[in-house]
């Protein structure tokens, strides 16, 4: 069983390794930073970018002082005792302390949420490369507080122009129908045209305040001077060793000279990534879509022999595919839920629709009466009926998503709009299928018209999420991913390339010959489950009112479940940002298994779970229970009231290595 550990002390907004410190004020004009770690000091009067410990002291991120959240420790199941963090006007919540500090530094300098997102993403690509990076893709919601508008940005990777419907299952449609070597994921076929660089560039161009070139300093300094390998990265290196060693650059970076994986706490330097970021700072995202780095990306995708001499099936991505890529502006999926509006990302991610469907179904039940009992700092003990209703609603939502949702530039939704899947009348009919006394096990997709589509229940993996609010009230909720841990295992210029094309259905049709919506097509973007989410209060006239909440999570195909439990936790059960982020992970895809995260301290998995009344109660309703440890990474920011003032309240998932920072105070 994974160890449950206590939370660290609070921290100050600064980034450091054994060799450097990057302060909240950022680097000086020439981009240099001190090379000697600083020690904790008395906090500033406004406590900007600091979280105060109970004794009033602060700890610099990366200073190696007691309580430093960047201190490397094994990847563990759950940090008990985390408290909600309060900030006056700006806040950043990520699953990595270095990334939170970099984003907070930008906010303190007056940067917008879009500016901070660039700094956060650049650091995440260094410190959590197993989950995200410049070779990945993702989705971002942006709320413009002055205009009171919310926009959805699609930075999902795309299939090359030369891809066929059999791209993932045949070496060649005409001459070689054997599987790609060594398998689809570890071959060049899994690598989609990268999206994150264009994504963060577009959002920053449209909503940034600071100079683009000044947003990479913290990540460049950390790359150059080094950072200690954390628990999740150390675990990812060791568990993926065989595949990583097929790539010479990954081998040189992640392994010692004797071939052993670089271990927890090892100072890891990445000058190649520093060079990539320096090129991006000077040239914009073009640095990765044109020129030498782009040439290296194409060469890596097209490689035919691994470092060990075994064959690798090349991908068919070209420089033209890279040059043609664009991050797309799309209309978010927004639905009402009780006194709120919930907004999510639209296709090609299914996350927004799946979350909205589950919540719309749950709106038909008195969820407030099913709140955890008792409630504690970790979110409390969920009730049997609370978990049952949520899980059944998710089964119904996943059933529809598995059949109907794909890249709408290629396969339109039923009726040409997500409203067909989410209107109140249809949602009421789906809710009526829930039996409070018995689980449905596997749900059937709704009949949404003559759409002859096969069902694909492919579940993705990986990802990372961050939430940001700036001093002007602008908000970012972003989820980015390389897909599976360490992506495709192909590395170039200091970053890993994704394996997102394996999120397509490898088979273009089902057993009856019906086309699968999420099949491979040239230029198409694979279906995702990423679900960056925002919540707004309903105005008096029923329109979208004030911002209330930003949240989201990594977790691949289970992302909608992690987001739904967080939304229900806040909107129905009155949990704070930390309680909702730490709440037991529970839910279901469209199969008979209901997950109850056994890493949580409020779940008793002894004796096969038979000592826990939640587990036995669900089994009595026909649920098959899995208590496998969950790896959600929920990062939540709420707008709330304290002492009559509007403030921010943040929480980060205890299952990861995150921290919440801002111009904090103790209420």
XYZ file of C-alpha atoms in Angstrom:
667
model
C 0.000 0.000 0.000
C 1.200 3.526 -0.757
C 2.286 5.462 2.300
C 0.117 8.301 3.525
C 2.243 11.282 4.516
C 1.876 14.545 6.359
C 1.753 17.869 4.532
C 4.821 20.099 4.369
C 4.965 23.527 5.962
C 3.879 26.565 4.005
C 6.249 28.123 1.498
C 7.440 31.331 -0.089
C 7.154 32.045 -3.794
C 10.694 31.444 -5.009
C 12.312 28.700 -7.010
C 15.631 27.152 -6.106
C 17.694 24.033 -6.539
C 20.872 22.948 -4.873
C 22.517 25.533 -7.112
C 20.198 28.486 -7.642
C 17.323 30.624 -6.530
C 14.745 32.284 -8.758
C 12.983 34.904 -6.688
C 9.438 36.158 -7.038
C 10.753 39.301 -8.674
C 12.155 37.264 -11.554
C 15.614 37.471 -13.113
C 17.471 40.700 -13.731
C 17.696 42.334 -17.139
C 20.344 40.007 -18.500
C 18.418 36.925 -17.397
C 20.983 35.903 -14.784
C 20.056 34.602 -11.361
C 21.948 34.131 -8.107
C 23.857 30.884 -7.896
C 23.732 30.506 -4.121
C 20.552 29.390 -2.367
C 18.965 31.936 -0.079
C 17.629 31.095 3.350
C 14.152 31.800 4.684
C 13.586 35.402 5.652
C 10.919 37.359 7.435
C 7.918 37.619 5.086
C 7.060 40.910 3.447
C 4.202 42.834 4.952
C 1.815 41.815 2.188
C 3.113 38.236 2.137
C 3.196 38.308 -1.669
C 3.770 34.849 -3.109
C 4.022 33.352 0.348
C 2.055 30.836 2.348
C 2.586 31.309 6.039
C 3.295 28.440 8.389
C 1.426 28.346 11.681
C 4.427 29.923 13.430
C 4.573 32.810 10.936
C 7.755 31.628 9.214
C 8.154 30.954 5.514
C 10.143 28.462 3.489
C 11.622 29.178 0.074
C 10.675 26.627 -2.574
C 13.827 24.674 -3.349
C 15.825 25.979 -0.384
C 16.098 22.493 1.119
C 14.825 23.857 4.429
C 12.378 21.806 6.528
C 8.921 21.997 5.024
C 10.135 22.842 1.509
C 7.505 21.285 -0.808
C 10.151 20.817 -3.502
C 12.209 18.525 -1.292
C 12.371 15.225 -3.175
C 10.508 12.371 -1.571
C 9.066 9.128 -2.913
C 5.838 9.295 -4.880
C 3.315 8.606 -2.165
C -0.399 8.140 -1.983
C -1.728 11.100 -0.034
C -0.389 14.078 1.968
C -2.692 14.515 4.946
C -3.281 17.838 6.666
C -3.212 20.306 3.771
C -5.200 23.471 4.473
C -6.948 25.864 2.098
C -4.780 28.812 1.067
C -6.160 32.365 0.930
C -4.915 35.192 -1.287
C -5.994 38.798 -1.686
C -6.019 39.176 -5.467
C -3.921 36.597 -7.337
C -3.195 32.894 -7.056
C -1.697 29.922 -8.885
C -2.317 26.254 -8.105
C -0.268 23.564 -9.841
C 0.912 20.051 -9.073
C 4.584 21.091 -8.922
C 6.112 23.547 -6.460
C 8.628 24.965 -8.947
C 5.894 25.646 -11.498
C 3.660 27.352 -8.934
C 6.540 29.582 -7.863
C 7.365 30.570 -11.441
C 3.743 31.448 -12.159
C 3.400 33.354 -8.908
C 6.498 35.400 -9.746
C 4.882 36.521 -12.990
C 1.646 37.472 -11.217
C 3.540 39.465 -8.614
C 5.191 41.482 -11.388
C 1.768 42.442 -12.717
C 1.505 39.751 -15.360
C -1.801 38.362 -16.494
C -3.037 34.811 -16.035
C -1.978 34.198 -19.652
C 1.563 35.381 -18.900
C 1.754 33.164 -15.826
C 0.522 30.176 -17.840
C 3.558 30.461 -20.139
C 5.962 30.430 -17.192
C 4.111 27.559 -15.510
C 4.044 25.442 -18.665
C 7.740 26.045 -19.356
C 8.694 24.807 -15.869
C 6.305 21.850 -15.950
C 7.984 20.687 -19.169
C 11.212 20.443 -17.200
C 10.135 19.164 -13.798
C 7.299 16.800 -14.812
C 8.285 15.690 -18.347
C 6.547 12.376 -17.762
C 3.218 14.227 -17.903
C 3.544 17.356 -20.047
C 5.941 19.520 -22.015
C 6.671 21.375 -25.236
C 6.219 18.139 -27.156
C 2.653 17.780 -25.941
C -0.789 19.296 -26.451
C -3.727 20.438 -24.381
C -6.742 22.644 -23.792
C -7.100 25.976 -22.029
C -10.056 28.050 -20.853
C -9.492 31.787 -20.477
C -11.852 34.140 -18.674
C -11.450 37.836 -19.494
C -12.750 39.649 -16.421
C -13.098 43.058 -18.078
C -15.016 41.728 -21.076
C -16.772 39.052 -18.983
C -16.138 36.480 -21.710
C -14.822 32.932 -21.589
C -12.874 31.395 -24.465
C -11.742 27.836 -25.136
C -8.386 27.216 -26.826
C -7.654 23.904 -28.535
C -3.975 22.961 -28.610
C -4.605 19.255 -29.198
C -2.106 17.393 -31.360
C -3.106 16.337 -34.873
C -2.487 13.400 -37.203
C -0.175 14.019 -40.167
C -1.574 14.624 -43.642
C -0.206 11.252 -44.764
C -2.030 9.287 -42.041
C -4.571 6.663 -43.100
C -7.357 5.048 -41.072
C -4.969 2.118 -40.430
C -2.047 4.341 -39.383
C -1.851 2.825 -35.908
C -2.395 -0.829 -36.806
C -0.545 -1.407 -40.113
C 3.015 -0.591 -41.108
C 1.636 -0.044 -44.614
C -1.943 -0.411 -45.841
C -0.900 -2.034 -49.117
C 2.364 -3.884 -48.499
C 2.737 -4.651 -44.787
C -0.277 -5.177 -42.533
C 1.818 -6.128 -39.514
C 1.688 -3.976 -36.387
C 4.012 -0.955 -36.032
C 7.275 -1.832 -34.270
C 7.990 -2.254 -31.427
C 4.341 -1.266 -30.860
C 2.139 1.647 -31.846
C 2.956 3.742 -28.789
C 6.752 3.388 -28.922
C 6.867 3.873 -32.690
C 6.800 7.163 -34.561
C 3.156 6.525 -35.403
C 1.932 7.615 -31.963
C 3.446 11.093 -32.185
C 0.972 13.826 -33.032
C 1.919 17.247 -34.370
C 2.759 19.151 -31.173
C 0.313 21.750 -29.854
C 1.460 23.310 -26.555
C 3.905 25.870 -28.004
C 1.246 27.296 -30.325
C -1.374 27.084 -27.543
C 0.497 29.154 -24.968
C 1.718 31.561 -27.648
C -1.787 32.321 -28.926
C -3.307 32.783 -25.485
C -0.449 35.035 -24.414
C -0.617 37.105 -27.618
C -4.328 37.689 -27.089
C -4.336 38.174 -23.312
C -0.767 38.793 -22.109
C 0.593 41.993 -20.579
C 4.302 41.267 -20.184
C 6.889 40.700 -22.897
C 6.887 37.108 -24.161
C 10.685 36.948 -24.036
C 10.680 37.595 -20.281
C 8.446 34.650 -19.329
C 10.994 31.830 -19.649
C 13.725 32.953 -17.265
C 12.816 30.719 -14.343
C 12.564 27.589 -16.507
C 15.814 28.398 -18.317
C 17.657 28.917 -15.022
C 16.325 25.680 -13.560
C 17.244 23.816 -16.745
C 20.769 25.211 -16.717
C 21.559 24.920 -13.024
C 19.533 21.846 -12.220
C 16.711 20.701 -9.954
C 16.365 17.610 -7.755
C 14.373 14.749 -9.255
C 11.049 14.385 -7.448
C 9.214 11.223 -6.523
C 6.866 10.975 -9.481
C 9.627 11.634 -12.027
C 11.973 9.128 -10.358
C 9.212 6.535 -10.416
C 8.469 7.265 -14.089
C 12.130 6.907 -15.101
C 12.480 3.573 -13.344
C 9.187 2.103 -14.555
C 9.781 3.136 -18.185
C 13.480 2.274 -18.296
C 13.337 -0.352 -21.041
C 11.459 1.867 -23.468
C 13.372 5.055 -22.646
C 16.644 3.286 -23.398
C 15.527 2.807 -26.986
C 16.141 6.538 -27.469
C 19.740 7.807 -27.211
C 18.853 11.289 -25.936
C 16.437 9.932 -23.323
C 19.095 7.434 -22.251
C 21.721 10.126 -21.779
C 19.321 12.366 -19.862
C 17.469 9.981 -17.566
C 20.149 7.357 -16.819
C 23.562 7.220 -15.202
C 26.649 6.130 -17.122
C 26.258 2.601 -15.753
C 22.713 2.385 -17.133
C 20.909 2.738 -13.816
C 17.967 5.168 -13.595
C 18.766 8.534 -12.083
C 17.279 8.363 -8.611
C 15.176 10.475 -6.312
C 17.013 13.675 -5.366
C 19.563 13.559 -8.192
C 20.256 17.058 -9.531
C 19.058 16.963 -13.121
C 20.338 19.529 -15.627
C 18.864 19.992 -19.081
C 20.908 22.466 -21.154
C 19.200 21.260 -24.342
C 15.815 22.314 -22.946
C 17.302 25.639 -21.858
C 18.395 26.178 -25.471
C 14.906 25.288 -26.726
C 13.288 27.759 -24.342
C 15.830 30.445 -25.259
C 14.921 29.932 -28.908
C 11.212 30.175 -28.059
C 11.816 33.357 -26.063
C 13.548 34.937 -29.043
C 11.530 33.542 -31.946
C 8.155 32.625 -30.484
C 6.593 29.224 -31.079
C 8.007 29.289 -34.612
C 11.224 28.010 -33.044
C 9.597 24.577 -32.728
C 7.575 24.590 -35.938
C 10.228 25.849 -38.357
C 14.005 25.682 -38.508
C 16.563 23.433 -36.775
C 14.412 22.246 -33.849
C 11.539 21.443 -36.207
C 13.968 19.482 -38.395
C 15.062 17.517 -35.326
C 11.445 16.769 -34.382
C 10.717 15.413 -37.850
C 13.919 13.364 -37.847
C 13.030 11.858 -34.483
C 9.503 10.944 -35.584
C 10.951 9.410 -38.733
C 13.643 7.361 -36.977
C 13.727 3.709 -38.031
C 16.253 2.147 -35.663
C 16.348 2.318 -31.866
C 19.492 2.803 -29.807
C 19.652 -0.951 -29.225
C 19.549 -1.633 -32.974
C 15.985 -2.928 -33.083
C 13.608 -1.578 -35.754
C 11.175 1.271 -35.111
C 8.300 2.065 -37.436
C 8.604 5.725 -38.455
C 5.798 8.213 -38.353
C 4.801 10.199 -41.436
C 4.802 13.714 -39.993
C 6.502 16.287 -42.236
C 7.771 19.837 -41.874
C 4.634 20.885 -43.728
C 2.496 19.295 -40.982
C 4.397 21.254 -38.338
C 4.222 24.528 -40.250
C 0.475 24.149 -40.829
C -0.431 23.510 -37.197
C -2.565 26.096 -35.393
C -4.090 26.388 -31.956
C -7.814 26.868 -32.509
C -10.251 29.137 -30.728
C -13.484 27.266 -29.990
C -16.744 27.955 -28.197
C -16.780 26.496 -24.688
C -19.437 24.051 -23.514
C -21.514 25.964 -20.946
C -24.567 24.618 -19.114
C -26.560 25.679 -16.086
C -26.449 23.674 -12.859
C -28.709 24.832 -10.047
C -27.572 28.411 -9.240
C -24.457 28.162 -11.412
C -23.044 28.019 -14.922
C -20.438 25.311 -15.576
C -18.138 25.789 -18.576
C -15.706 23.291 -20.081
C -13.618 22.657 -23.162
C -15.413 21.418 -26.302
C -14.391 18.680 -28.764
C -11.987 17.317 -29.741
C -11.873 16.787 -25.996
C -14.842 14.904 -24.605
C -14.120 16.208 -21.120
C -16.368 19.254 -21.194
C -19.350 17.356 -22.568
C -18.853 14.367 -20.229
C -18.585 16.555 -17.118
C -21.578 18.650 -18.202
C -23.680 15.547 -18.902
C -22.926 13.974 -15.522
C -23.689 17.223 -13.700
C -26.897 17.814 -15.676
C -28.068 14.318 -14.740
C -27.188 14.900 -11.084
C -29.163 18.150 -11.110
C -32.278 15.972 -11.004
C -31.374 14.652 -7.536
C -31.055 16.239 -4.102
C -27.295 15.840 -3.914
C -26.959 18.171 -0.921
C -28.713 15.561 1.221
C -26.079 12.983 0.213
C -23.032 14.919 1.426
C -20.087 13.140 3.092
C -20.650 12.134 6.678
C -18.680 13.124 8.610
C -16.857 15.992 6.835
C -13.218 16.578 7.769
C -10.204 18.381 6.347
C -9.690 15.641 3.759
C -13.198 16.044 2.359
C -14.900 13.574 4.651
C -16.405 10.136 4.206
C -18.604 9.901 1.091
C -22.015 8.330 1.518
C -23.133 5.214 -0.325
C -25.928 7.003 -2.161
C -23.714 9.985 -2.949
C -21.180 7.756 -4.693
C -23.916 5.629 -6.278
C -25.736 8.572 -7.908
C -22.519 10.178 -9.164
C -21.164 6.902 -10.568
C -24.422 6.048 -12.330
C -24.602 9.530 -13.859
C -21.041 9.103 -15.114
C -21.838 5.724 -16.687
C -24.588 7.373 -18.704
C -22.364 10.318 -19.651
C -19.486 8.071 -20.750
C -21.842 5.897 -22.807
C -22.806 8.892 -24.927
C -19.274 10.238 -25.159
C -17.923 6.827 -26.265
C -20.304 6.772 -29.221
C -20.760 10.338 -30.341
C -17.783 12.561 -29.420
C -14.751 13.099 -31.645
C -13.054 15.966 -33.490
C -16.077 17.928 -34.707
C -14.083 19.286 -37.651
C -14.434 15.736 -39.015
C -17.386 14.103 -37.231
C -20.219 16.440 -36.179
C -22.072 15.893 -32.941
C -25.672 14.642 -33.191
C -27.758 17.523 -34.461
C -24.591 19.501 -35.092
C -24.472 20.861 -31.543
C -23.599 19.666 -28.058
C -27.051 20.845 -26.926
C -28.501 17.668 -28.459
C -26.551 15.691 -25.875
C -27.013 18.114 -22.978
C -30.480 19.695 -23.137
C -32.562 19.461 -19.962
C -35.241 17.198 -21.408
C -32.747 14.610 -22.606
C -30.813 14.815 -19.344
C -33.998 14.186 -17.373
C -34.671 11.093 -19.442
C -31.161 9.832 -18.704
C -31.529 10.554 -14.981
C -34.719 8.498 -14.938
C -32.630 5.440 -15.819
C -30.833 5.545 -12.453
C -32.171 3.035 -9.943
C -31.323 4.112 -6.380
C -31.336 0.447 -5.314
C -29.094 -1.079 -7.972
C -26.216 -0.210 -10.289
C -26.839 -0.411 -14.033
C -23.324 -1.794 -14.527
C -22.931 -0.754 -18.162
C -25.093 1.954 -19.700
C -26.372 2.113 -23.263
C -25.808 5.242 -25.321
C -28.881 7.336 -25.874
C -30.707 7.363 -29.199
C -29.744 10.711 -30.661
C -30.935 10.151 -34.183
C -29.801 8.111 -37.183
C -26.068 8.297 -36.496
C -24.555 4.946 -37.580
C -21.454 5.092 -35.406
C -19.538 2.320 -33.702
C -18.647 2.609 -30.022
C -15.065 3.139 -28.851
C -14.421 3.256 -25.109
C -10.677 3.870 -25.404
C -9.292 5.368 -22.186
C -6.304 7.716 -22.217
C -3.629 8.302 -19.581
C -1.269 10.962 -18.269
C -1.641 14.777 -18.123
C -1.164 17.771 -15.810
C -3.497 20.596 -14.760
C -3.063 24.136 -13.423
C -5.411 26.949 -12.404
C -4.462 30.651 -12.277
C -6.232 33.893 -11.284
C -4.485 37.255 -11.766
C -4.946 40.551 -9.937
C -7.397 41.814 -12.549
C -9.604 38.745 -12.095
C -8.646 37.034 -15.353
C -8.579 33.248 -15.066
C -6.791 30.324 -16.728
C -7.801 26.688 -16.365
C -5.470 24.512 -18.430
C -4.804 20.802 -18.905
C -1.847 19.636 -20.996
C -0.446 16.174 -21.673
C 2.101 13.932 -23.392
C -0.522 11.147 -22.939
C 1.034 8.081 -21.273
C 3.882 8.389 -18.773
C 6.932 9.582 -20.751
C 4.856 9.868 -23.923
C 6.294 8.062 -26.947
C 9.750 7.713 -25.297
C 11.170 9.768 -28.199
C 13.212 12.758 -27.003
C 14.703 15.695 -28.857
C 16.155 19.057 -27.833
C 15.501 18.362 -24.158
C 11.811 17.432 -24.333
C 9.784 14.276 -24.875
C 7.387 13.837 -27.767
C 3.813 12.802 -27.082
C 2.044 9.540 -27.925
C -1.339 11.233 -28.299
C -2.292 9.576 -31.580
C -2.877 6.358 -29.639
C -5.933 8.183 -28.285
C -7.507 7.447 -31.664
C -9.297 4.155 -32.146
C -6.790 1.940 -33.962
C -9.678 0.203 -35.756
C -11.619 2.482 -38.112
C -14.869 0.466 -37.816
C -16.645 -1.706 -35.282
C -17.470 -5.393 -35.758
C -20.593 -4.441 -37.724
C -18.659 -2.235 -40.109
C -19.937 1.047 -38.665
C -17.329 3.836 -38.742
C -15.971 4.829 -35.344
C -16.177 8.579 -34.747
C -12.732 8.654 -33.150
C -10.938 6.866 -36.002
C -7.698 8.186 -37.513
C -8.053 10.661 -40.370
C -5.463 13.024 -41.929
C -5.164 16.245 -39.919
C -7.683 15.067 -37.330
C -7.233 15.584 -33.601
C -7.811 12.550 -31.359
C -10.543 12.534 -28.760
C -9.374 13.536 -25.294
C -10.837 13.491 -21.784
C -9.077 16.664 -20.630
C -11.577 18.834 -18.772
C -10.362 22.277 -17.703
C -13.439 23.731 -16.022
C -14.770 27.057 -14.773
C -17.884 27.824 -12.729
C -19.797 31.098 -12.588
C -22.675 32.240 -10.448
C -26.009 32.727 -12.155
C -26.962 36.375 -12.488
C -30.418 37.571 -11.443
C -31.629 37.321 -15.039
C -30.270 33.797 -15.408
C -27.254 34.803 -17.472
C -23.652 34.012 -16.605
C -22.571 36.141 -13.655
C -19.457 36.407 -11.524
C -16.567 33.946 -11.620
C -16.674 31.391 -8.809
C -14.288 28.511 -9.499
C -11.539 27.127 -11.711
C -10.578 23.480 -11.507
C -9.393 20.459 -13.448
C -7.196 17.398 -13.118
C -4.862 15.020 -14.879
C -5.836 11.370 -15.010
C -6.479 10.417 -18.629
C -9.870 8.828 -19.155
C -10.782 9.292 -15.481
C -10.401 13.095 -15.622
C -14.174 13.717 -15.861
C -14.682 11.661 -12.700
C -12.106 13.688 -10.758
C -13.645 16.955 -11.956
C -17.222 15.877 -11.210
C -16.424 14.857 -7.633
C -14.704 18.227 -7.122
C -17.656 20.177 -8.553
C -20.212 18.241 -6.510
C -17.971 18.674 -3.470
C -18.048 22.449 -3.751
C -21.445 23.193 -5.305
C -23.575 20.600 -3.489
C -21.631 19.628 -0.397
C -20.144 22.976 0.595
C -16.533 21.801 0.718
C -13.723 24.328 0.500
C -11.118 24.285 -2.275
C -8.737 22.014 -0.380
C -11.386 19.595 0.875
C -12.842 19.227 -2.621
C -9.410 18.680 -4.179
C -8.501 16.083 -1.576
C -11.909 14.365 -1.414
C -11.939 10.611 -2.045
C -11.580 9.897 -5.768
C -14.669 7.946 -6.784
C -16.636 7.307 -9.938
C -17.049 5.105 -12.984
C -16.466 4.948 -16.716
C -19.047 2.963 -18.617
C -18.375 -0.463 -17.100
C -19.467 -2.310 -13.920
C -16.405 -1.199 -11.922
C -16.744 1.723 -9.538
C -13.490 3.184 -8.242
C -12.996 4.153 -4.599
C -9.452 5.488 -4.261
C -7.807 3.347 -1.603
C -4.964 5.821 -1.072
C -7.326 8.135 0.817
C -7.060 8.043 4.636
C -10.846 7.807 4.977
C -11.037 4.536 3.036
C -10.373 1.251 4.813
C -9.004 -1.256 2.287
C -8.111 -3.898 4.854
C -9.772 -7.277 4.441
C -10.460 -6.529 0.792
C -12.464 -3.446 1.751
C -14.990 -5.512 3.654
C -14.380 -3.468 6.803
C -15.455 -0.240 5.109
C -19.218 0.462 5.118
C -18.950 2.602 1.961
C -17.450 -0.282 0.008
C -19.806 -2.919 1.388
C -22.785 -0.630 0.842
C -21.883 -0.117 -2.814
C -21.322 -3.829 -3.321
C -24.815 -4.434 -1.957
C -26.109 -2.195 -4.771
C -24.325 -4.315 -7.374
C -21.178 -2.246 -7.860
C -17.893 -3.999 -8.574
C -15.389 -2.055 -6.491
C -11.771 -1.209 -7.274
C -9.737 0.375 -4.479
C -6.622 0.906 -6.584
C -4.695 4.049 -5.711
C -5.724 7.047 -7.808
C -3.384 9.676 -9.224
C -5.655 12.675 -9.645
C -4.007 16.093 -9.607
C -6.893 18.461 -8.927
C -5.958 22.155 -8.655
C -8.815 24.389 -7.563
C -9.245 28.134 -7.021
C -12.476 29.590 -5.577
C -13.681 33.164 -5.302
C -15.096 33.514 -1.796
C -15.832 36.029 0.954
C -13.775 36.535 4.089
C -14.431 39.372 6.502
C -16.728 40.985 3.982
C -14.013 41.076 1.313
C -13.810 39.101 -1.916
C -10.738 36.852 -1.782
C -9.322 33.750 -3.426
C -9.207 30.319 -1.814
C -7.027 27.583 -3.283
C -6.448 23.877 -2.903
C -4.110 21.336 -4.494
C -4.416 17.584 -4.735
C -2.708 15.769 -1.830
C -1.882 12.895 -4.204
C 0.722 14.959 -6.078
C 3.561 17.380 -5.333
C 1.729 20.665 -5.752
C 1.437 23.911 -3.848
C -0.855 26.956 -3.955
C 0.814 30.389 -4.016
C -0.292 34.005 -4.310
C -0.378 37.245 -2.320
C -1.545 35.153 0.582
C -2.815 35.958 4.042
C -4.168 34.150 7.063
C -7.902 34.826 7.510
